[in-house]
């Protein structure tokens, strides 16, 4: 197991287009988290899953954002009708339980032009 | 809501010196976890050290140690014998482990540069 994997690493899209990112967590981890990190800031929580159940969503996650984790394995984060303000690094993390270390992926850097 | 504050946007030290990064947080909870994460340039974030709030003993991991002051809500990171590979962004983070509220809350980070 090579850790948390995110795809793509970089995405440039035109404003108004839809984009989808994928995260593959560490295989035995049942918790999966999405964070957004803008330049010069710390990561901000977006949403998290326990297995396939989405347990919490941040108010940052507008109705243009949707996340899924079918069968409790990989997860996808979709942004519809992208805006320039969506430009950021999108980080995925996974953990075995709520008390254990979260392992992060390398992130997907989104640029909306 | 919990908040995490890192008041030092940037720091630099000579190689082999000791450096301390500051972090304060605000919470009304009694049970929680605190973390320091390291984010090297263009690389993924990795855990440096963690502290459980119910433990009075400060956590230590090799050259990294913390000074956890629960009453003052302070959680500083000390890096001893700093090395070039320590150059990175360092984020302090808070976790409330209660079910349904498990997200990490991060500070804005401190950019640490180790000078050869």
JSON list of N, CA and C in Angstrom, two decimals, chain A residues 44-74:
[
{"chain": "A", "resi": 44, "resn": "UNK", "atom": "N", "xyz": [-8.79, 23.60, 5.07]},
{"chain": "A", "resi": 44, "resn": "UNK", "atom": "CA", "xyz": [-10.12, 23.80, 5.65]},
{"chain": "A", "resi": 44, "resn": "UNK", "atom": "C", "xyz": [-10.97, 22.57, 5.34]},
{"chain": "A", "resi": 45, "resn": "UNK", "atom": "N", "xyz": [-11.67, 22.10, 6.34]},
{"chain": "A", "resi": 45, "resn": "UNK", "atom": "CA", "xyz": [-12.49, 20.90, 6.22]},
{"chain": "A", "resi": 45, "resn": "UNK", "atom": "C", "xyz": [-13.65, 21.12, 5.25]},
{"chain": "A", "resi": 46, "resn": "UNK", "atom": "N", "xyz": [-13.88, 20.13, 4.40]},
{"chain": "A", "resi": 46, "resn": "UNK", "atom": "CA", "xyz": [-15.03, 20.16, 3.51]},
{"chain": "A", "resi": 46, "resn": "UNK", "atom": "C", "xyz": [-16.08, 19.11, 3.90]},
{"chain": "A", "resi": 47, "resn": "UNK", "atom": "N", "xyz": [-15.64, 17.85, 4.02]},
{"chain": "A", "resi": 47, "resn": "UNK", "atom": "CA", "xyz": [-16.59, 16.78, 4.30]},
{"chain": "A", "resi": 47, "resn": "UNK", "atom": "C", "xyz": [-15.84, 15.53, 4.72]},
{"chain": "A", "resi": 48, "resn": "UNK", "atom": "N", "xyz": [-16.55, 14.60, 5.38]},
{"chain": "A", "resi": 48, "resn": "UNK", "atom": "CA", "xyz": [-15.91, 13.33, 5.66]},
{"chain": "A", "resi": 48, "resn": "UNK", "atom": "C", "xyz": [-16.91, 12.18, 5.63]},
{"chain": "A", "resi": 49, "resn": "UNK", "atom": "N", "xyz": [-16.34, 11.01, 5.40]},
{"chain": "A", "resi": 49, "resn": "UNK", "atom": "CA", "xyz": [-17.10, 9.77, 5.29]},
{"chain": "A", "resi": 49, "resn": "UNK", "atom": "C", "xyz": [-16.61, 8.77, 6.32]},
{"chain": "A", "resi": 50, "resn": "UNK", "atom": "N", "xyz": [-17.56, 8.01, 6.87]},
{"chain": "A", "resi": 50, "resn": "UNK", "atom": "CA", "xyz": [-17.21, 6.78, 7.56]},
{"chain": "A", "resi": 50, "resn": "UNK", "atom": "C", "xyz": [-17.78, 5.66, 6.72]},
{"chain": "A", "resi": 51, "resn": "UNK", "atom": "N", "xyz": [-16.89, 4.87, 6.15]},
{"chain": "A", "resi": 51, "resn": "UNK", "atom": "CA", "xyz": [-17.28, 3.90, 5.13]},
{"chain": "A", "resi": 51, "resn": "UNK", "atom": "C", "xyz": [-18.00, 4.66, 4.01]},
{"chain": "A", "resi": 52, "resn": "UNK", "atom": "N", "xyz": [-19.22, 4.26, 3.64]},
{"chain": "A", "resi": 52, "resn": "UNK", "atom": "CA", "xyz": [-19.88, 4.95, 2.53]},
{"chain": "A", "resi": 52, "resn": "UNK", "atom": "C", "xyz": [-20.77, 6.10, 3.00]},
{"chain": "A", "resi": 53, "resn": "UNK", "atom": "N", "xyz": [-20.92, 6.27, 4.30]},
{"chain": "A", "resi": 53, "resn": "UNK", "atom": "CA", "xyz": [-21.82, 7.30, 4.83]},
{"chain": "A", "resi": 53, "resn": "UNK", "atom": "C", "xyz": [-21.11, 8.64, 4.96]},
{"chain": "A", "resi": 54, "resn": "UNK", "atom": "N", "xyz": [-21.72, 9.66, 4.38]},
{"chain": "A", "resi": 54, "resn": "UNK", "atom": "CA", "xyz": [-21.19, 11.01, 4.50]},
{"chain": "A", "resi": 54, "resn": "UNK", "atom": "C", "xyz": [-21.74, 11.60, 5.80]},
{"chain": "A", "resi": 55, "resn": "UNK", "atom": "N", "xyz": [-20.88, 11.82, 6.78]},
{"chain": "A", "resi": 55, "resn": "UNK", "atom": "CA", "xyz": [-21.33, 12.16, 8.13]},
{"chain": "A", "resi": 55, "resn": "UNK", "atom": "C", "xyz": [-21.37, 13.65, 8.41]},
{"chain": "A", "resi": 56, "resn": "UNK", "atom": "N", "xyz": [-20.58, 14.42, 7.73]},
{"chain": "A", "resi": 56, "resn": "UNK", "atom": "CA", "xyz": [-20.57, 15.86, 7.99]},
{"chain": "A", "resi": 56, "resn": "UNK", "atom": "C", "xyz": [-20.14, 16.61, 6.75]},
{"chain": "A", "resi": 57, "resn": "UNK", "atom": "N", "xyz": [-20.77, 17.74, 6.52]},
{"chain": "A", "resi": 57, "resn": "UNK", "atom": "CA", "xyz": [-20.41, 18.62, 5.42]},
{"chain": "A", "resi": 57, "resn": "UNK", "atom": "C", "xyz": [-20.23, 20.03, 5.95]},
{"chain": "A", "resi": 58, "resn": "UNK", "atom": "N", "xyz": [-19.16, 20.67, 5.53]},
{"chain": "A", "resi": 58, "resn": "UNK", "atom": "CA", "xyz": [-18.90, 22.04, 5.93]},
{"chain": "A", "resi": 58, "resn": "UNK", "atom": "C", "xyz": [-19.83, 23.00, 5.18]},
{"chain": "A", "resi": 59, "resn": "UNK", "atom": "N", "xyz": [-20.05, 24.16, 5.80]},
{"chain": "A", "resi": 59, "resn": "UNK", "atom": "CA", "xyz": [-20.81, 25.18, 5.09]},
{"chain": "A", "resi": 59, "resn": "UNK", "atom": "C", "xyz": [-20.04, 25.68, 3.87]},
{"chain": "A", "resi": 60, "resn": "UNK", "atom": "N", "xyz": [-18.73, 25.36, 3.80]},
{"chain": "A", "resi": 60, "resn": "UNK", "atom": "CA", "xyz": [-17.95, 25.71, 2.62]},
{"chain": "A", "resi": 60, "resn": "UNK", "atom": "C", "xyz": [-18.40, 24.91, 1.40]},
{"chain": "A", "resi": 61, "resn": "UNK", "atom": "N", "xyz": [-19.02, 23.79, 1.64]},
{"chain": "A", "resi": 61, "resn": "UNK", "atom": "CA", "xyz": [-19.42, 22.89, 0.57]},
{"chain": "A", "resi": 61, "resn": "UNK", "atom": "C", "xyz": [-20.78, 23.35, 0.03]},
{"chain": "A", "resi": 62, "resn": "UNK", "atom": "N", "xyz": [-20.71, 24.26, -0.94]},
{"chain": "A", "resi": 62, "resn": "UNK", "atom": "CA", "xyz": [-21.95, 24.78, -1.52]},
{"chain": "A", "resi": 62, "resn": "UNK", "atom": "C", "xyz": [-22.64, 23.70, -2.34]},
{"chain": "A", "resi": 63, "resn": "UNK", "atom": "N", "xyz": [-23.81, 24.05, -2.85]},
{"chain": "A", "resi": 63, "resn": "UNK", "atom": "CA", "xyz": [-24.58, 23.05, -3.60]},
{"chain": "A", "resi": 63, "resn": "UNK", "atom": "C", "xyz": [-23.93, 22.72, -4.94]},
{"chain": "A", "resi": 64, "resn": "UNK", "atom": "N", "xyz": [-22.86, 23.43, -5.30]},
{"chain": "A", "resi": 64, "resn": "UNK", "atom": "CA", "xyz": [-22.12, 23.07, -6.51]},
{"chain": "A", "resi": 64, "resn": "UNK", "atom": "C", "xyz": [-21.14, 21.91, -6.26]},
{"chain": "A", "resi": 65, "resn": "UNK", "atom": "N", "xyz": [-20.93, 21.62, -5.00]},
{"chain": "A", "resi": 65, "resn": "UNK", "atom": "CA", "xyz": [-19.98, 20.57, -4.62]},
{"chain": "A", "resi": 65, "resn": "UNK", "atom": "C", "xyz": [-20.75, 19.32, -4.20]},
{"chain": "A", "resi": 66, "resn": "UNK", "atom": "N", "xyz": [-20.26, 18.18, -4.65]},
{"chain": "A", "resi": 66, "resn": "UNK", "atom": "CA", "xyz": [-20.83, 16.92, -4.17]},
{"chain": "A", "resi": 66, "resn": "UNK", "atom": "C", "xyz": [-19.71, 15.90, -4.02]},
{"chain": "A", "resi": 67, "resn": "UNK", "atom": "N", "xyz": [-19.82, 15.10, -3.00]},
{"chain": "A", "resi": 67, "resn": "UNK", "atom": "CA", "xyz": [-18.83, 14.06, -2.76]},
{"chain": "A", "resi": 67, "resn": "UNK", "atom": "C", "xyz": [-19.53, 12.73, -2.54]},
{"chain": "A", "resi": 68, "resn": "UNK", "atom": "N", "xyz": [-18.87, 11.69, -3.01]},
{"chain": "A", "resi": 68, "resn": "UNK", "atom": "CA", "xyz": [-19.42, 10.34, -2.86]},
{"chain": "A", "resi": 68, "resn": "UNK", "atom": "C", "xyz": [-18.31, 9.39, -2.46]},
{"chain": "A", "resi": 69, "resn": "UNK", "atom": "N", "xyz": [-18.71, 8.30, -1.84]},
{"chain": "A", "resi": 69, "resn": "UNK", "atom": "CA", "xyz": [-17.77, 7.23, -1.52]},
{"chain": "A", "resi": 69, "resn": "UNK", "atom": "C", "xyz": [-18.52, 5.90, -1.66]},
{"chain": "A", "resi": 70, "resn": "UNK", "atom": "N", "xyz": [-18.73, 5.51, -2.89]},
{"chain": "A", "resi": 70, "resn": "UNK", "atom": "CA", "xyz": [-19.48, 4.27, -3.12]},
{"chain": "A", "resi": 70, "resn": "UNK", "atom": "C", "xyz": [-18.75, 3.07, -2.56]},
{"chain": "A", "resi": 71, "resn": "UNK", "atom": "N", "xyz": [-19.48, 2.21, -1.87]},
{"chain": "A", "resi": 71, "resn": "UNK", "atom": "CA", "xyz": [-18.94, 0.98, -1.31]},
{"chain": "A", "resi": 71, "resn": "UNK", "atom": "C", "xyz": [-17.82, 1.23, -0.30]},
{"chain": "A", "resi": 72, "resn": "UNK", "atom": "N", "xyz": [-17.72, 2.43, 0.17]},
{"chain": "A", "resi": 72, "resn": "UNK", "atom": "CA", "xyz": [-16.74, 2.71, 1.22]},
{"chain": "A", "resi": 72, "resn": "UNK", "atom": "C", "xyz": [-15.30, 2.57, 0.80]},
{"chain": "A", "resi": 73, "resn": "UNK", "atom": "N", "xyz": [-15.04, 2.68, -0.50]},
{"chain": "A", "resi": 73, "resn": "UNK", "atom": "CA", "xyz": [-13.65, 2.55, -0.95]},
{"chain": "A", "resi": 73, "resn": "UNK", "atom": "C", "xyz": [-13.14, 3.91, -1.40]},
{"chain": "A", "resi": 74, "resn": "UNK", "atom": "N", "xyz": [-12.94, 4.11, -2.70]},
{"chain": "A", "resi": 74, "resn": "UNK", "atom": "CA", "xyz": [-12.47, 5.40, -3.19]},
{"chain": "A", "resi": 74, "resn": "UNK", "atom": "C", "xyz": [-13.57, 6.44, -3.06]}
]
